[in-house]
XYZ file of C-alpha atoms in Angstrom:
308
model
C 23.774 -46.927 25.643
C 25.713 -44.488 24.921
C 24.914 -43.372 21.044
C 28.769 -41.767 20.858
C 30.465 -44.397 21.122
C 33.406 -44.819 19.105
C 33.026 -47.983 18.924
C 28.904 -47.688 18.027
C 30.103 -45.672 14.626
C 31.648 -47.581 12.012
C 34.600 -46.658 9.970
C 33.236 -46.173 6.165
C 34.543 -44.465 3.145
C 31.456 -42.876 1.652
C 30.739 -39.524 2.225
C 27.393 -38.864 3.881
C 25.271 -36.238 3.825
C 22.258 -35.635 6.333
C 19.313 -33.681 5.849
C 18.181 -32.564 9.217
C 16.128 -30.456 11.321
C 13.706 -31.242 14.310
C 10.920 -29.392 12.839
C 8.734 -31.209 10.048
C 8.059 -29.169 7.239
C 11.158 -27.627 6.478
C 12.033 -28.570 2.989
C 14.697 -31.381 4.370
C 12.844 -34.171 1.854
C 13.347 -32.156 -1.032
C 16.475 -30.860 -0.636
C 17.772 -34.521 -0.235
C 16.023 -36.110 -3.041
C 17.608 -33.061 -5.402
C 21.438 -33.692 -3.483
C 21.122 -37.358 -4.796
C 20.058 -36.462 -8.322
C 23.085 -34.146 -8.735
C 25.198 -36.717 -7.265
C 24.343 -39.729 -9.573
C 24.158 -37.256 -12.963
C 27.682 -36.292 -11.684
C 28.371 -40.583 -11.978
C 28.373 -41.246 -8.750
C 27.421 -44.297 -6.708
C 24.446 -43.165 -4.452
C 22.541 -45.104 -1.268
C 19.829 -43.229 0.185
C 18.236 -43.779 3.508
C 14.817 -42.748 4.964
C 15.285 -42.216 8.768
C 12.073 -41.161 9.018
C 10.463 -44.568 9.996
C 6.950 -42.731 10.242
C 6.643 -40.397 6.947
C 8.928 -42.037 4.914
C 8.769 -39.001 2.528
C 11.727 -39.852 1.039
C 10.646 -43.463 0.248
C 7.761 -42.428 -1.421
C 9.478 -39.527 -3.476
C 12.025 -42.226 -4.547
C 9.190 -45.110 -5.456
C 6.956 -42.120 -7.122
C 9.986 -41.770 -9.451
C 10.513 -45.673 -10.096
C 6.596 -45.717 -11.063
C 6.751 -42.304 -13.014
C 9.831 -43.279 -15.116
C 7.989 -47.040 -16.118
C 5.070 -45.234 -17.332
C 6.400 -42.746 -19.184
C 9.669 -44.968 -20.235
C 12.413 -42.883 -18.737
C 15.684 -43.872 -18.119
C 16.599 -41.891 -15.080
C 19.354 -42.327 -12.529
C 17.610 -44.004 -9.265
C 19.398 -44.138 -5.739
C 20.184 -47.382 -4.076
C 17.453 -46.626 -1.505
C 16.927 -47.867 1.667
C 14.116 -47.414 4.817
C 14.479 -48.111 8.197
C 11.091 -49.732 8.979
C 8.715 -48.442 11.845
C 9.631 -50.806 15.139
C 5.687 -50.976 16.397
C 6.440 -53.017 20.034
C 4.747 -51.700 23.582
C 7.751 -49.756 24.751
C 9.385 -46.559 22.828
C 12.102 -47.424 24.104
C 12.140 -50.468 22.735
C 11.363 -49.327 19.542
C 14.140 -46.973 18.695
C 16.661 -49.526 19.476
C 15.036 -51.578 17.005
C 15.000 -49.129 14.718
C 18.637 -48.030 15.651
C 19.472 -51.608 14.889
C 17.982 -51.721 11.496
C 19.740 -48.723 10.376
C 23.147 -49.749 11.442
C 22.441 -53.208 9.211
C 21.453 -50.507 6.249
C 24.972 -48.477 7.009
C 27.054 -52.047 7.332
C 25.621 -52.588 3.760
C 26.087 -49.726 1.897
C 29.354 -47.356 3.542
C 32.499 -49.429 2.033
C 30.454 -49.885 -1.693
C 29.099 -46.125 -2.291
C 30.458 -42.754 -3.145
C 27.592 -41.405 -1.176
C 25.064 -42.070 1.448
C 22.310 -39.187 1.272
C 19.977 -39.532 4.608
C 16.730 -37.537 5.201
C 16.380 -37.849 9.035
C 12.927 -37.387 11.278
C 11.448 -34.597 12.765
C 12.091 -35.563 16.067
C 15.233 -36.415 18.682
C 16.295 -40.317 18.943
C 19.500 -42.319 19.116
C 19.112 -43.486 15.175
C 18.785 -39.723 14.483
C 21.744 -38.704 16.732
C 23.927 -41.738 14.934
C 23.466 -39.440 11.940
C 24.352 -36.226 12.524
C 28.048 -37.597 14.088
C 28.516 -39.577 11.246
C 27.560 -36.893 8.830
C 30.414 -35.356 6.900
C 27.908 -32.699 5.636
C 25.039 -31.275 7.032
C 22.219 -29.704 5.713
C 19.786 -28.020 7.860
C 17.048 -26.439 6.401
C 14.860 -23.433 7.358
C 11.306 -21.857 6.828
C 11.998 -18.491 6.611
C 10.254 -17.640 10.219
C 10.767 -16.826 13.781
C 9.242 -20.275 14.572
C 11.610 -22.161 12.616
C 14.299 -20.306 13.988
C 13.525 -21.108 17.474
C 14.845 -24.954 16.446
C 18.305 -23.323 16.110
C 18.543 -20.050 18.701
C 16.422 -17.919 20.437
C 16.375 -13.832 19.698
C 15.655 -11.040 21.827
C 12.297 -9.725 20.360
C 13.018 -6.353 20.387
C 16.735 -5.801 18.943
C 16.772 -9.283 17.278
C 20.495 -10.130 19.399
C 20.742 -13.675 19.538
C 20.397 -14.292 23.319
C 20.652 -18.584 23.697
C 21.322 -21.754 22.105
C 18.023 -23.848 21.315
C 17.574 -27.966 21.160
C 18.650 -29.232 17.873
C 21.866 -26.639 17.668
C 22.850 -27.898 20.965
C 22.703 -31.706 19.435
C 24.848 -30.520 16.722
C 27.679 -29.446 18.504
C 27.415 -32.498 21.133
C 27.354 -34.489 17.533
C 30.487 -32.498 16.472
C 32.552 -32.823 19.960
C 31.856 -36.934 19.548
C 32.709 -37.065 16.089
C 35.496 -35.440 16.480
C 36.063 -37.761 19.316
C 36.198 -40.847 17.477
C 37.890 -40.212 14.082
C 39.103 -36.353 14.231
C 36.550 -35.738 11.502
C 35.198 -32.473 10.554
C 31.321 -31.691 10.333
C 30.886 -28.949 7.577
C 27.175 -27.199 8.944
C 25.084 -25.557 6.549
C 22.588 -23.991 7.309
C 19.806 -23.271 4.433
C 17.173 -20.789 4.222
C 14.277 -22.421 2.042
C 10.644 -21.667 0.942
C 12.330 -17.788 1.084
C 9.580 -15.173 -0.137
C 10.115 -12.729 -3.180
C 8.727 -9.909 -1.108
C 11.701 -7.938 0.924
C 10.189 -7.544 4.526
C 11.571 -6.094 7.565
C 10.774 -9.485 9.286
C 12.547 -10.780 6.435
C 15.802 -8.596 7.356
C 15.524 -8.833 11.161
C 15.594 -12.801 10.456
C 18.978 -12.618 8.127
C 20.885 -10.365 10.488
C 19.762 -12.919 13.244
C 20.673 -16.008 11.261
C 24.078 -14.479 10.050
C 25.080 -13.934 13.983
C 23.471 -17.461 15.108
C 25.841 -18.904 12.397
C 28.737 -16.862 13.724
C 28.199 -18.485 17.078
C 27.780 -21.954 16.093
C 30.731 -22.080 13.760
C 27.951 -23.271 10.787
C 27.852 -21.871 7.151
C 24.776 -19.530 5.958
C 23.389 -20.492 2.515
C 20.457 -19.230 0.467
C 17.813 -22.553 -0.792
C 14.644 -22.270 -2.534
C 12.043 -20.108 -2.600
C 8.568 -21.136 -2.515
C 7.506 -22.309 -5.125
C 4.314 -24.488 -6.352
C 6.808 -26.697 -8.601
C 8.613 -28.174 -6.691
C 5.478 -29.529 -5.040
C 4.267 -30.762 -8.242
C 7.203 -32.834 -8.974
C 7.052 -34.558 -5.643
C 4.255 -36.971 -7.446
C 6.025 -37.811 -10.321
C 9.475 -38.662 -8.397
C 10.986 -35.540 -10.850
C 13.407 -32.927 -9.697
C 14.606 -29.132 -11.124
C 17.431 -31.274 -12.313
C 16.142 -33.948 -14.679
C 15.848 -32.902 -18.590
C 12.637 -30.481 -18.252
C 10.248 -31.705 -21.497
C 7.151 -32.564 -22.157
C 8.331 -36.120 -21.965
C 9.560 -35.866 -18.300
C 7.609 -33.620 -16.692
C 3.895 -34.829 -18.535
C 3.819 -31.108 -19.328
C 5.938 -28.391 -21.092
C 8.223 -26.892 -18.900
C 8.060 -23.528 -17.475
C 10.183 -20.381 -16.467
C 8.960 -21.892 -12.633
C 10.983 -25.017 -13.921
C 14.345 -22.952 -14.748
C 14.281 -20.861 -12.123
C 14.016 -23.703 -9.301
C 16.988 -25.550 -11.446
C 18.880 -22.706 -11.125
C 17.856 -22.072 -7.499
C 18.935 -25.689 -6.929
C 22.276 -25.198 -8.476
C 23.488 -22.519 -6.459
C 22.625 -23.803 -3.648
C 24.806 -27.062 -4.413
C 27.645 -24.707 -4.833
C 27.413 -23.328 -1.880
C 27.624 -26.705 -0.287
C 30.944 -27.352 -1.788
C 30.451 -31.054 -1.821
C 33.146 -33.307 -3.220
C 31.454 -33.441 -7.214
C 33.216 -31.045 -9.237
C 37.285 -29.601 -8.971
C 36.597 -27.150 -6.191
C 34.528 -29.694 -3.581
C 37.690 -32.523 -4.243
C 39.976 -29.716 -3.925
C 38.285 -28.678 -0.221
C 37.981 -32.623 0.521
C 41.484 -33.263 -0.202
C 42.291 -30.177 1.877
C 40.031 -31.638 4.640
C 41.402 -34.722 4.383
C 45.354 -33.187 4.865
C 44.508 -30.782 7.354
C 42.916 -33.831 9.583
C 46.613 -36.135 8.610
C 48.758 -33.215 10.157
C 46.479 -31.698 12.923
C 48.466 -33.860 15.358
C 51.828 -32.869 13.844
C 53.925 -29.959 14.920
C 54.705 -27.141 12.423
C 58.691 -27.403 11.333
C 58.706 -24.120 9.334
C 56.585 -21.197 8.627
C 57.245 -21.206 5.149
C 53.374 -23.325 4.954
C 51.929 -20.167 6.549
C 52.970 -17.943 4.168
C 51.467 -19.846 1.068
C-alpha cells in the first residue's frame, strides 16, 4: 500500500497538529498535552489522538486528568480523546495495517467536527506515523538538548560542527511534505523545538545551537525554544494537570511555586513561537496561507502585490 496515495488522505477541515520524533523520551506527550489545554482554554473544540499503541502516554495523561478532576471536584476542559488500540496478531505487517485502519476510522469521525486535531506519535516509523505526518498543518518535533537527539535529524562533523547529512526522520518528513503538496497543495509548517534545556551554558550547548540553526536552514523548518529540564513537568503528569491550568492548592494538591510560574511562561513562549491560529496573529497567518494556496497557480497580473 502506498501510504501517500491521494485517495488515502481524506479531505478535512480541522487544523492538524502532530507531535513527532522517532526518538522516545523527547517530550512529545508533554508538549502535546499543553497544546491541547491551550486550545481548549481558547474555546476551540479539540480532538486528541494517541497513535502510540504501545506506550499510550497521552492516553494516560488524559485519564489522569479526568480522574484527578473527579477526585478534587474540578471543572477542567478535556479533549475528545481517542487512542489507536494495539493489534496483537502474529504478523508485524498485518498489525500495522490493522492499526492504520483504526487510525483512519478515528480521523473520519473527528476531522469534520472539530477545530483542531492533536496527534501524539510513537517513537518509531510506521504506516500510521507517516500518514499523520503527511496530513499535518503544523509538525512539532521536540529534541532534547544533546547531539544524541540531534542525530535523528542530521549528522555533523565532530571537529567543525558542520552539518554533513540528513538523517532518517528528517528524510521521512521531507517525503511527507512532498506528498502532502501533491495531494492538496498544503503547506506543512515544521517547527523543531529545543527541549529540556539546561540552565548551565556550556560549549556543547553553543555548538549544538549553531548546528541546529544550520540544519533548520537546510530542512526549511523553524527552530523554537521549548521547556527547561524541570521536575514540575514530571509532577504534573500523575494528576493530569498542565502549567496552563489554574495554579492553586485546589488544582495542584499543593501550593504553586516559582517553578510552576516559570514553566507556564515557557509554555506561553512556545505557543507564541508556534504561531498557531488561536489568536489574532495566528489567524492572520493561517488566512495568508490559505490565500497563498488559492492563488499559487494563478499568474501575477500586477507588480502592485509585490510592493505591498
